[in-house]
Coordinates of N, CA, C and O and ligand atoms in Angstrom, one line a residue:
M99 N 46.2 87.5 97.1 CA 46.4 88.3 95.9 C 45.8 89.6 96.1 O 44.9 89.8 96.9
A100 N 46.3 90.6 95.3 CA 45.8 92.0 95.5 C 44.7 92.3 94.5 O 44.4 93.4 94.1
G101 N 44.0 91.2 94.1 CA 43.0 91.4 93.0 C 41.8 92.2 93.3 O 41.1 92.7 92.4
V102 N 41.5 92.4 94.6 CA 40.3 93.2 94.9 C 40.6 94.7 94.7 O 39.7 95.5 94.8
N103 N 41.8 95.0 94.5 CA 42.2 96.5 94.4 C 42.0 96.9 92.9 O 42.1 96.1 92.0
D104 N 41.8 98.2 92.7 CA 41.6 98.7 91.4 C 42.9 99.3 91.0 O 43.3 100.4 91.4
I105 N 43.7 98.6 90.1 CA 45.0 99.1 89.7 C 45.1 99.1 88.2 O 44.8 98.1 87.5
D106 N 45.5 100.2 87.7 CA 45.8 100.4 86.2 C 47.2 99.8 85.9 O 48.2 100.3 86.5
I107 N 47.3 98.9 85.0 CA 48.6 98.3 84.7 C 49.3 99.3 83.7 O 48.8 99.6 82.7
L108 N 50.5 99.6 84.1 CA 51.4 100.5 83.3 C 52.3 99.6 82.4 O 52.4 99.8 81.2
F109 N 52.9 98.6 83.0 CA 53.8 97.7 82.3 C 53.5 96.3 82.8 O 53.6 96.0 84.0
G110 N 53.2 95.4 81.8 CA 52.8 94.0 82.1 C 54.1 93.2 82.3 O 55.2 93.6 81.9
A111 N 53.9 91.9 82.8 CA 55.0 91.0 83.0 C 55.8 90.8 81.8 O 57.1 90.8 81.9
A112 N 55.2 90.5 80.6 CA 56.0 90.2 79.4 C 56.8 91.4 79.0 O 57.9 91.3 78.5
E113 N 56.2 92.6 79.1 CA 56.9 93.8 78.7 C 58.1 94.1 79.6 O 59.2 94.4 79.1
I114 N 57.9 93.8 80.9 CA 59.0 94.0 81.8 C 60.1 93.0 81.5 O 61.3 93.4 81.5
A115 N 59.7 91.8 81.3 CA 60.7 90.7 81.0 C 61.6 91.0 79.8 O 62.8 90.9 79.8
A116 N 60.9 91.6 78.7 CA 61.6 91.9 77.5 C 62.6 93.1 77.8 O 63.7 93.1 77.3
R117 N 62.2 94.0 78.6 CA 63.0 95.2 78.9 C 64.2 94.8 79.7 O 65.3 95.2 79.5
V118 N 64.0 93.9 80.7 CA 65.1 93.4 81.6 C 66.1 92.7 80.7 O 67.3 92.9 80.9
D119 N 65.7 91.9 79.8 CA 66.6 91.2 78.9 C 67.4 92.2 78.1 O 68.7 92.0 77.9
A120 N 66.8 93.2 77.6 CA 67.5 94.2 76.7 C 68.5 95.0 77.6 O 69.7 95.2 77.1
I121 N 68.2 95.3 78.8 CA 69.1 96.0 79.7 C 70.3 95.1 80.0 O 71.5 95.6 80.0
A122 N 70.1 93.8 80.3 CA 71.1 92.9 80.6 C 72.1 92.8 79.4 O 73.3 92.7 79.6
R123 N 71.6 92.7 78.2 CA 72.5 92.7 77.0 C 73.3 93.9 76.9 O 74.5 93.9 76.6
A124 N 72.7 95.1 77.2 CA 73.5 96.4 77.1 C 74.6 96.4 78.2 O 75.7 96.8 77.9
I125 N 74.2 95.9 79.4 CA 75.2 95.9 80.5 C 76.4 94.9 80.1 O 77.5 95.2 80.3
A126 N 76.0 93.7 79.6 CA 77.0 92.7 79.2 C 78.0 93.3 78.2 O 79.1 92.9 78.1
A127 N 77.4 94.1 77.3 CA 78.3 94.6 76.2 C 79.2 95.7 76.7 O 80.3 96.0 76.0
A128 N 78.9 96.4 77.8 CA 79.6 97.6 78.2 C 80.4 97.5 79.5 O 81.4 98.2 79.7
E129 N 80.0 96.6 80.3 CA 80.6 96.6 81.7 C 81.6 95.4 81.8 O 81.6 94.4 81.1
P130 N 82.6 95.6 82.8 CA 83.6 94.5 83.0 C 82.9 93.2 83.4 O 81.9 93.2 84.0
R131 N 83.6 92.1 83.2 CA 83.1 90.8 83.5 C 83.1 90.5 85.0 O 82.3 89.8 85.5
D132 N 84.0 91.2 85.8 CA 84.1 90.9 87.2 C 83.2 91.9 88.0 O 83.6 92.5 89.0
L133 N 81.9 92.0 87.5 CA 81.0 93.0 88.0 C 80.5 92.6 89.4 O 80.1 91.5 89.6
L134 N 80.4 93.6 90.3 CA 79.7 93.4 91.5 C 78.4 94.2 91.4 O 78.4 95.4 91.3
V135 N 77.3 93.5 91.5 CA 76.0 94.1 91.5 C 75.6 94.4 93.0 O 75.5 93.5 93.8
V136 N 75.3 95.7 93.2 CA 74.9 96.1 94.5 C 73.4 96.5 94.4 O 73.0 97.4 93.7
V137 N 72.6 95.8 95.2 CA 71.1 95.9 95.1 C 70.7 96.8 96.3 O 70.9 96.5 97.4
I138 N 70.0 97.9 96.0 CA 69.4 98.7 97.0 C 68.0 98.2 97.4 O 67.1 98.2 96.6
L139 N 67.9 97.7 98.7 CA 66.7 97.1 99.2 C 65.8 98.2 99.8 O 66.4 99.2 100.2
K140 N 64.5 98.0 99.9 CA 63.9 96.7 99.6 C 63.4 96.7 98.1 O 63.2 95.6 97.6
G141 N 62.9 97.8 97.6 CA 62.1 97.9 96.4 C 62.7 97.2 95.2 O 62.0 96.8 94.3
S142 N 64.1 97.0 95.1 CA 64.7 96.5 93.9 C 64.8 95.0 93.9 O 65.4 94.4 92.9
F143 N 64.3 94.3 94.9 CA 64.6 92.9 95.0 C 64.1 92.0 93.9 O 64.7 91.1 93.4
V144 N 62.9 92.3 93.4 CA 62.3 91.5 92.3 C 63.0 91.9 91.0 O 63.4 91.0 90.2
F145 N 63.2 93.1 90.7 CA 64.0 93.6 89.5 C 65.4 93.0 89.5 O 65.8 92.4 88.5
A146 N 66.1 93.0 90.6 CA 67.4 92.5 90.7 C 67.5 91.0 90.5 O 68.4 90.5 89.8
A147 N 66.5 90.3 91.0 CA 66.5 88.8 90.9 C 66.3 88.5 89.4 O 66.9 87.5 88.9
D148 N 65.5 89.2 88.7 CA 65.3 89.0 87.2 C 66.5 89.4 86.5 O 67.0 88.8 85.5
L149 N 67.1 90.6 86.9 CA 68.2 91.1 86.1 C 69.5 90.3 86.2 O 70.1 90.0 85.2
V150 N 69.8 89.7 87.4 CA 71.0 88.9 87.5 C 70.8 87.6 86.7 O 71.8 87.1 86.1
R151 N 69.6 87.1 86.6 CA 69.4 85.9 85.7 C 69.5 86.2 84.3 O 70.0 85.5 83.5
A152 N 69.0 87.5 83.9 CA 69.2 87.9 82.5 C 70.6 88.2 82.2 O 71.1 87.9 81.1
L153 N 71.4 88.7 83.2 CA 72.8 88.9 83.0 C 73.5 87.6 82.8 O 74.4 87.5 81.9
D154 N 73.2 86.6 83.5 CA 73.8 85.3 83.3 C 73.5 84.8 81.9 O 74.4 84.3 81.2
R155 N 72.3 84.9 81.4 CA 72.0 84.5 80.0 C 72.8 85.3 79.0 O 73.1 84.8 77.9
A156 N 73.2 86.6 79.4 CA 74.0 87.5 78.5 C 75.5 87.2 78.7 O 76.3 87.9 78.2
G157 N 75.8 86.3 79.6 CA 77.2 85.9 79.8 C 78.0 86.6 80.9 O 79.2 86.4 81.0
V158 N 77.2 87.3 81.8 CA 77.9 87.9 83.0 C 77.5 87.2 84.2 O 76.3 87.1 84.6
D159 N 78.5 86.6 84.9 CA 78.3 85.9 86.2 C 78.6 86.9 87.3 O 79.7 86.8 87.9
A160 N 77.6 87.7 87.6 CA 77.9 88.8 88.5 C 77.9 88.4 90.0 O 77.2 87.5 90.3
R161 N 78.7 89.0 90.8 CA 78.6 88.9 92.2 C 77.6 89.8 92.7 O 77.3 90.9 92.1
V162 N 76.9 89.5 93.8 CA 75.8 90.3 94.3 C 75.9 90.6 95.8 O 76.3 89.7 96.6
D163 N 75.6 91.8 96.1 CA 75.6 92.2 97.5 C 74.4 93.2 97.7 O 73.8 93.7 96.7
F164 N 74.0 93.4 98.9 CA 72.7 94.1 99.2 C 73.0 95.2 100.2 O 73.8 95.0 101.1
I165 N 72.3 96.4 100.0 CA 72.3 97.4 101.0 C 70.9 97.9 101.2 O 70.2 98.1 100.2
T166 N 70.5 98.1 102.4 CA 69.1 98.6 102.7 C 69.3 100.1 103.1 O 69.9 100.4 104.1
L167 N 68.6 100.9 102.3 CA 68.7 102.4 102.6 C 67.2 102.8 102.9 O 66.3 102.3 102.4
A168 N 67.1 103.8 103.7 CA 65.8 104.4 104.0 C 65.9 105.9 103.8 O 66.9 106.5 104.2
S169 N 64.9 106.5 103.2 CA 64.8 108.0 103.3 C 63.5 108.3 103.9 O 62.4 107.9 103.4
Y170 N 63.5 109.0 105.0 CA 62.3 109.1 105.8 C 61.4 110.2 105.2 O 61.9 111.2 104.7
G171 N 60.1 110.1 105.4 CA 59.2 111.0 104.8 C 57.8 110.5 105.0 O 57.6 109.6 105.8
T172 N 56.8 110.9 104.1 CA 55.5 110.4 104.2 C 55.5 109.1 103.4 O 56.5 108.7 102.8
A173 N 54.3 108.4 103.3 CA 54.2 107.2 102.6 C 54.6 107.3 101.1 O 55.2 106.4 100.5
T174 N 54.3 108.4 100.5 CA 54.5 108.5 99.0 C 55.5 109.6 98.6 O 55.7 109.9 97.5
E175 N 56.2 110.2 99.6 CA 57.1 111.3 99.3 C 58.4 111.0 100.2 O 58.2 110.9 101.4
S176 N 59.6 111.0 99.5 CA 60.8 110.8 100.3 C 61.3 112.1 100.9 O 61.1 113.1 100.3
S177 N 62.0 112.0 102.0 CA 62.6 113.2 102.5 C 64.0 113.3 102.0 O 64.5 112.5 101.2
G178 N 64.8 114.3 102.4 CA 66.1 114.5 101.9 C 67.2 113.6 102.6 O 68.2 113.3 102.0
R179 N 66.9 113.0 103.8 CA 67.9 112.4 104.6 C 67.9 110.9 104.3 O 66.9 110.2 104.6
V180 N 69.0 110.4 103.8 CA 69.1 108.9 103.5 C 70.0 108.3 104.6 O 71.1 108.8 104.9
T181 N 69.6 107.1 105.1 CA 70.4 106.4 106.1 C 70.6 105.0 105.7 O 69.7 104.4 105.0
V182 N 71.7 104.4 106.2 CA 71.9 103.0 105.9 C 71.3 102.1 107.0 O 71.6 102.3 108.2
V183 N 70.3 101.3 106.6 CA 69.6 100.5 107.6 C 70.3 99.1 107.8 O 70.5 98.7 108.9
H184 N 70.7 98.5 106.7 CA 71.6 97.3 106.7 C 72.7 97.6 105.7 O 72.4 97.9 104.5
D185 N 73.9 97.4 106.1 CA 75.1 97.7 105.2 C 75.4 96.5 104.3 O 74.9 95.4 104.5
L186 N 76.3 96.7 103.3 CA 76.8 95.6 102.5 C 77.6 94.6 103.4 O 78.1 94.9 104.5
A187 N 77.6 93.3 102.9 CA 78.4 92.3 103.6 C 79.8 92.3 103.4 O 80.6 91.9 104.2
E188 N 80.2 92.8 102.2 CA 81.7 92.8 101.7 C 82.2 94.1 101.4 O 81.5 95.0 101.0
P189 N 83.5 94.3 101.5 CA 84.2 95.5 101.0 C 84.0 95.7 99.5 O 83.9 94.7 98.8
V190 N 84.0 97.0 99.1 CA 83.9 97.2 97.6 C 85.1 97.8 97.0 O 85.2 98.1 95.8
A191 N 86.2 98.0 97.8 CA 87.4 98.6 97.3 C 87.9 97.8 96.1 O 88.0 96.6 96.2
G192 N 88.2 98.5 95.0 CA 88.8 97.8 93.9 C 87.8 97.1 93.0 O 88.1 96.6 91.9
Q193 N 86.5 97.1 93.4 CA 85.5 96.4 92.6 C 84.7 97.3 91.7 O 84.2 98.3 92.1
P194 N 84.6 97.0 90.4 CA 83.6 97.7 89.5 C 82.2 97.4 89.9 O 81.9 96.2 90.0
V195 N 81.4 98.4 90.2 CA 80.1 98.1 90.7 C 79.0 98.6 89.7 O 79.1 99.6 89.1
L196 N 77.9 97.7 89.7 CA 76.6 98.1 89.1 C 75.6 98.3 90.2 O 75.3 97.3 90.9
L197 N 75.1 99.5 90.4 CA 74.2 99.8 91.5 C 72.8 99.7 90.9 O 72.5 100.3 89.9
I198 N 71.9 98.9 91.6 CA 70.6 98.7 91.1 C 69.6 99.3 92.1 O 69.6 99.1 93.3
D199 N 68.7 100.2 91.5 CA 67.6 100.7 92.4 C 66.3 100.5 91.6 O 66.2 100.4 90.4
D200 N 65.2 100.6 92.4 CA 63.8 100.5 91.8 C 63.4 101.7 91.0 O 63.2 101.6 89.8
I201 N 63.4 102.8 91.7 CA 62.9 104.1 91.1 C 63.9 105.2 91.4 O 64.3 105.4 92.5
L202 N 64.2 105.9 90.4 CA 65.0 107.1 90.5 C 64.1 108.3 90.5 O 63.4 108.6 89.4
E203 N 63.9 109.0 91.6 CA 63.0 110.1 91.7 C 63.8 111.4 91.9 O 64.3 112.0 91.0
S204 N 63.9 111.8 93.2 CA 64.8 113.0 93.4 C 66.2 112.7 93.1 O 67.0 113.6 92.7
G205 N 66.6 111.5 93.2 CA 68.0 111.1 93.0 C 68.8 111.0 94.2 O 70.0 110.6 94.2
R206 N 68.2 111.4 95.3 CA 69.0 111.5 96.6 C 69.5 110.1 97.0 O 70.6 109.9 97.5
T207 N 68.6 109.1 96.9 CA 69.0 107.7 97.3 C 70.1 107.2 96.5 O 71.1 106.7 97.0
L208 N 70.0 107.3 95.2 CA 71.0 106.7 94.3 C 72.3 107.5 94.4 O 73.4 106.9 94.4
A209 N 72.2 108.8 94.5 CA 73.4 109.7 94.7 C 74.2 109.3 96.0 O 75.4 109.2 96.0
F210 N 73.4 109.1 97.0 CA 74.0 108.8 98.3 C 74.7 107.4 98.2 O 75.9 107.3 98.7
A211 N 74.1 106.4 97.6 CA 74.7 105.1 97.4 C 75.9 105.2 96.6 O 77.0 104.6 96.9
R212 N 75.9 105.9 95.5 CA 77.0 106.0 94.6 C 78.2 106.7 95.3 O 79.3 106.2 95.2
D213 N 77.9 107.8 96.0 CA 79.0 108.5 96.7 C 79.6 107.6 97.8 O 80.8 107.6 98.1
L214 N 78.8 106.8 98.5 CA 79.2 105.9 99.5 C 80.2 104.9 99.0 O 81.3 104.6 99.5
L215 N 79.9 104.3 97.8 CA 80.7 103.3 97.2 C 82.0 103.9 96.6 O 83.1 103.3 96.8
Y216 N 81.9 105.0 96.0 CA 83.2 105.7 95.6 C 84.0 106.0 96.8 O 85.3 105.8 96.8
G217 N 83.4 106.5 97.9 CA 84.1 106.8 99.1 C 84.9 105.6 99.7 O 85.9 105.7 100.4
R218 N 84.3 104.4 99.4 CA 84.9 103.2 100.0 C 85.9 102.6 99.0 O 86.4 101.4 99.2
G219 N 86.2 103.2 97.8 CA 87.2 102.8 96.9 C 86.8 102.0 95.7 O 87.6 101.4 95.1
A220 N 85.5 102.0 95.4 CA 85.1 101.4 94.1 C 85.6 102.2 93.0 O 85.4 103.4 93.0
P221 N 86.3 101.6 92.0 CA 86.9 102.4 91.0 C 85.9 102.9 89.9 O 86.1 103.8 89.2
R222 N 84.8 102.2 89.8 CA 83.8 102.5 88.8 C 82.4 102.1 89.4 O 82.2 101.0 89.8
V223 N 81.5 103.1 89.3 CA 80.1 102.8 89.8 C 79.2 103.2 88.7 O 79.1 104.4 88.3
R224 N 78.5 102.2 88.1 CA 77.4 102.5 87.1 C 76.1 102.2 87.7 O 76.0 101.4 88.7
T225 N 75.0 102.9 87.2 CA 73.7 102.8 87.9 C 72.7 102.3 86.9 O 72.7 102.6 85.7
C226 N 71.8 101.5 87.5 CA 70.7 100.9 86.7 C 69.4 101.0 87.5 O 69.4 100.5 88.6
V227 N 68.4 101.6 86.9 CA 67.1 101.7 87.6 C 66.0 101.2 86.8 O 66.0 101.3 85.6
L228 N 65.0 100.6 87.4 CA 63.9 100.0 86.7 C 63.1 101.2 86.2 O 62.7 101.1 85.0
L229 N 62.8 102.2 87.0 CA 61.9 103.3 86.6 C 62.6 104.6 86.8 O 63.3 104.8 87.8
D230 N 62.5 105.6 85.9 CA 63.0 106.9 86.0 C 61.9 107.9 86.0 O 61.2 108.1 85.0
K231 N 61.8 108.7 87.1 CA 60.9 109.8 87.2 C 61.7 111.1 87.1 O 61.9 111.8 88.0
S232 N 62.2 111.4 85.9 CA 63.2 112.4 85.7 C 62.7 113.8 86.0 O 63.4 114.7 86.3
A233 N 61.3 114.0 85.9 CA 60.8 115.3 86.2 C 60.9 115.7 87.6 O 60.8 116.9 88.0
R234 N 61.2 114.7 88.5 CA 61.3 115.0 89.9 C 62.7 115.1 90.5 O 62.9 115.1 91.7
R235 N 63.7 115.2 89.5 CA 65.1 115.1 90.0 C 65.5 116.4 90.7 O 65.3 117.5 90.3
L236 N 66.2 116.1 91.9 CA 66.8 117.2 92.7 C 68.3 117.1 92.8 O 69.0 118.1 92.8
A237 N 68.8 115.9 92.8 CA 70.2 115.6 92.9 C 70.8 115.5 91.5 O 70.1 115.0 90.6
P238 N 72.1 115.9 91.3 CA 72.6 115.8 89.9 C 73.1 114.4 89.6 O 74.3 114.1 89.7
I239 N 72.2 113.5 89.2 CA 72.5 112.2 88.8 C 71.6 111.7 87.7 O 70.4 111.9 87.8
E240 N 72.2 111.1 86.7 CA 71.4 110.4 85.6 C 71.8 109.0 85.6 O 73.0 108.6 85.7
P241 N 70.8 108.1 85.4 CA 71.2 106.6 85.4 C 71.8 106.2 84.1 O 71.6 106.8 83.1
D242 N 72.7 105.2 84.2 CA 73.4 104.7 83.0 C 72.5 103.7 82.3 O 72.5 103.6 81.1
Y243 N 71.6 102.9 83.0 CA 70.7 102.0 82.4 C 69.3 102.2 83.0 O 69.2 102.3 84.2
V244 N 68.3 102.3 82.2 CA 66.9 102.6 82.6 C 65.9 101.6 82.0 O 66.0 101.3 80.8
G245 N 65.0 101.0 82.8 CA 64.0 100.2 82.3 C 62.9 101.0 81.6 O 62.8 100.9 80.3
F246 N 62.2 101.8 82.3 CA 61.2 102.7 81.7 C 61.2 104.1 82.3 O 61.5 104.2 83.5
R247 N 60.9 105.1 81.5 CA 60.7 106.4 82.0 C 59.2 106.6 82.3 O 58.4 106.3 81.4
I248 N 58.9 107.2 83.4 CA 57.5 107.4 83.8 C 57.3 108.8 84.3 O 58.2 109.5 84.5
G249 N 56.0 109.2 84.4 CA 55.6 110.5 84.9 C 55.6 110.5 86.4 O 56.3 109.8 87.1
N250 N 54.7 111.3 87.0 CA 54.7 111.5 88.5 C 53.8 110.6 89.2 O 53.7 110.7 90.4
D251 N 53.1 109.7 88.5 CA 52.2 108.7 89.2 C 53.0 107.9 90.3 O 54.1 107.5 90.0
F252 N 52.4 107.6 91.4 CA 52.9 106.7 92.4 C 52.6 105.3 91.9 O 51.4 104.9 91.8
V253 N 53.6 104.4 91.7 CA 53.4 103.1 91.2 C 53.7 102.0 92.2 O 54.5 102.2 93.1
V254 N 53.1 100.9 92.0 CA 53.3 99.7 92.9 C 53.5 98.4 92.0 O 53.2 98.4 90.8
G255 N 53.9 97.4 92.7 CA 54.1 96.1 92.0 C 55.5 95.8 91.6 O 56.4 96.7 91.6
Y256 N 55.8 94.5 91.3 CA 57.1 94.1 90.8 C 58.2 94.6 91.8 O 59.2 95.1 91.5
G257 N 57.9 94.4 93.1 CA 58.8 94.8 94.2 C 58.5 96.1 94.9 O 58.9 96.3 96.0
L258 N 57.7 96.9 94.2 CA 57.4 98.3 94.7 C 56.2 98.2 95.6 O 55.2 97.6 95.2
D259 N 56.3 98.9 96.8 CA 55.2 98.9 97.7 C 54.4 100.2 97.9 O 54.9 101.3 97.5
L260 N 53.3 100.1 98.5 CA 52.6 101.2 99.1 C 52.3 100.7 100.6 O 51.5 99.8 100.7
A261 N 53.0 101.3 101.5 CA 52.8 100.9 102.9 C 52.9 99.4 103.1 O 52.1 98.8 103.7
H262 N 54.0 98.8 102.5 CA 54.4 97.4 102.6 C 53.5 96.5 101.8 O 53.6 95.2 101.9
R263 N 52.5 97.0 101.0 CA 51.7 96.1 100.2 C 52.1 96.1 98.8 O 52.8 97.0 98.3
F264 N 51.6 95.2 98.0 CA 51.6 95.1 96.5 C 53.0 94.7 95.9 O 53.1 94.7 94.7
R265 N 54.0 94.4 96.8 CA 55.3 94.0 96.2 C 55.2 92.8 95.3 O 56.0 92.7 94.4
G266 N 54.3 91.9 95.5 CA 54.2 90.7 94.8 C 53.5 90.7 93.5 O 53.5 89.7 92.8
L267 N 52.9 91.8 93.1 CA 52.3 91.9 91.8 C 53.3 91.7 90.7 O 54.4 92.2 90.7
P268 N 52.9 90.9 89.7 CA 53.8 90.6 88.6 C 53.9 91.8 87.6 O 54.8 91.7 86.7
Y269 N 53.1 92.8 87.7 CA 53.1 94.0 86.8 C 53.4 95.2 87.6 O 53.4 95.2 88.9
I270 N 53.6 96.3 86.9 CA 53.8 97.6 87.6 C 52.5 98.4 87.2 O 52.1 98.5 86.1
G271 N 51.9 99.0 88.3 CA 50.7 99.7 88.0 C 50.5 100.9 89.0 O 51.2 101.1 89.9
V272 N 49.4 101.6 88.7 CA 49.0 102.8 89.4 C 47.7 102.5 90.2 O 46.8 102.0 89.5
I273 N 47.7 102.7 91.4 CA 46.5 102.4 92.2 C 45.4 103.4 92.0 O 45.6 104.6 92.1
R274 N 44.2 102.9 91.7 CA 43.0 103.8 91.6 C 42.3 103.8 92.9 O 41.8 104.8 93.4
A275 N 42.1 102.6 93.5 CA 41.4 102.5 94.8 C 42.0 101.3 95.5 O 42.3 100.3 94.9
V276 N 42.0 101.4 96.9 CA 42.6 100.3 97.7 C 41.5 99.7 98.6 O 40.9 100.5 99.3
E277 N 41.3 98.4 98.6 CA 40.4 97.7 99.6 C 41.3 97.4 100.8 O 42.4 96.9 100.6
K278 N 40.8 97.6 101.9 CA 41.6 97.2 103.1 C 41.6 95.7 103.3 O 40.7 95.0 103.0
Ligands
5GP235 P1 64.7 109.4 95.6 O1 65.7 109.4 96.6 O2 65.2 109.2 94.2 O3 63.8 110.6 95.6 O4 63.7 108.2 95.9 C1 63.6 107.1 95.2 C2 62.9 106.1 96.1 O5 61.6 106.5 96.5 C3 62.7 104.8 95.4 O6 63.8 103.9 95.6 C4 61.4 104.3 96.0 O7 61.7 103.6 97.2 C5 60.7 105.5 96.4 N1 59.7 105.8 95.4 C6 59.7 106.9 94.5 N2 58.6 106.9 93.7 C7 57.9 105.8 94.1 C8 56.7 105.2 93.5 O8 56.0 105.7 92.6 N3 56.3 104.0 94.1 C9 57.0 103.4 95.1 N4 56.5 102.3 95.6 N5 58.1 103.9 95.6 C10 58.6 105.1 95.1
MG236 MG1 63.6 102.4 97.4

């Protein structure tokens, strides 16, 4: 457990769960039934696992595929260059897609993924992010579905890491101090 670290909780497990259910209901009301959910790894895996189960409760039996993207830079700041580390398993031509990411910051990662899917023939690409840091946007992209809007703090937990740590925390928080 990461309990020896000093982390301020921004969103607790119950609050996240309620928000995920609300997003799933909004998606179910607006998106086609034959939805393909494309999960951008790694950071979105916990959010996506909860969201697809919430979608099922809301009546959407979504298909799921994964793509691993990397944008190189320092530990807490992404660079401009996005690369595909592991690609999707299936073609997306003709599929309405819901693209899931953990955090929308500059927007480069999500814009890259959206453009890639449109380029491969997806007729509709909607976007869903757990967290939106809109003050940091550089690419012209706004998410269709958002969990929470946050400021510039670097956050961890619920799938989000700092140097590969803290992904398993049940809440989203800001690190005050890290014990090795
Ligand atoms: P963008 O391309 O929008 O600038 O980058 C978004 C990506 O940067 C996210 O998918 C995430 O991997 C990473 N990122 C941005 N802010 C944070 C943060 O506060 N915490 C963590 N763990 N990752 C972040
Ligand atoms: Mg990411």
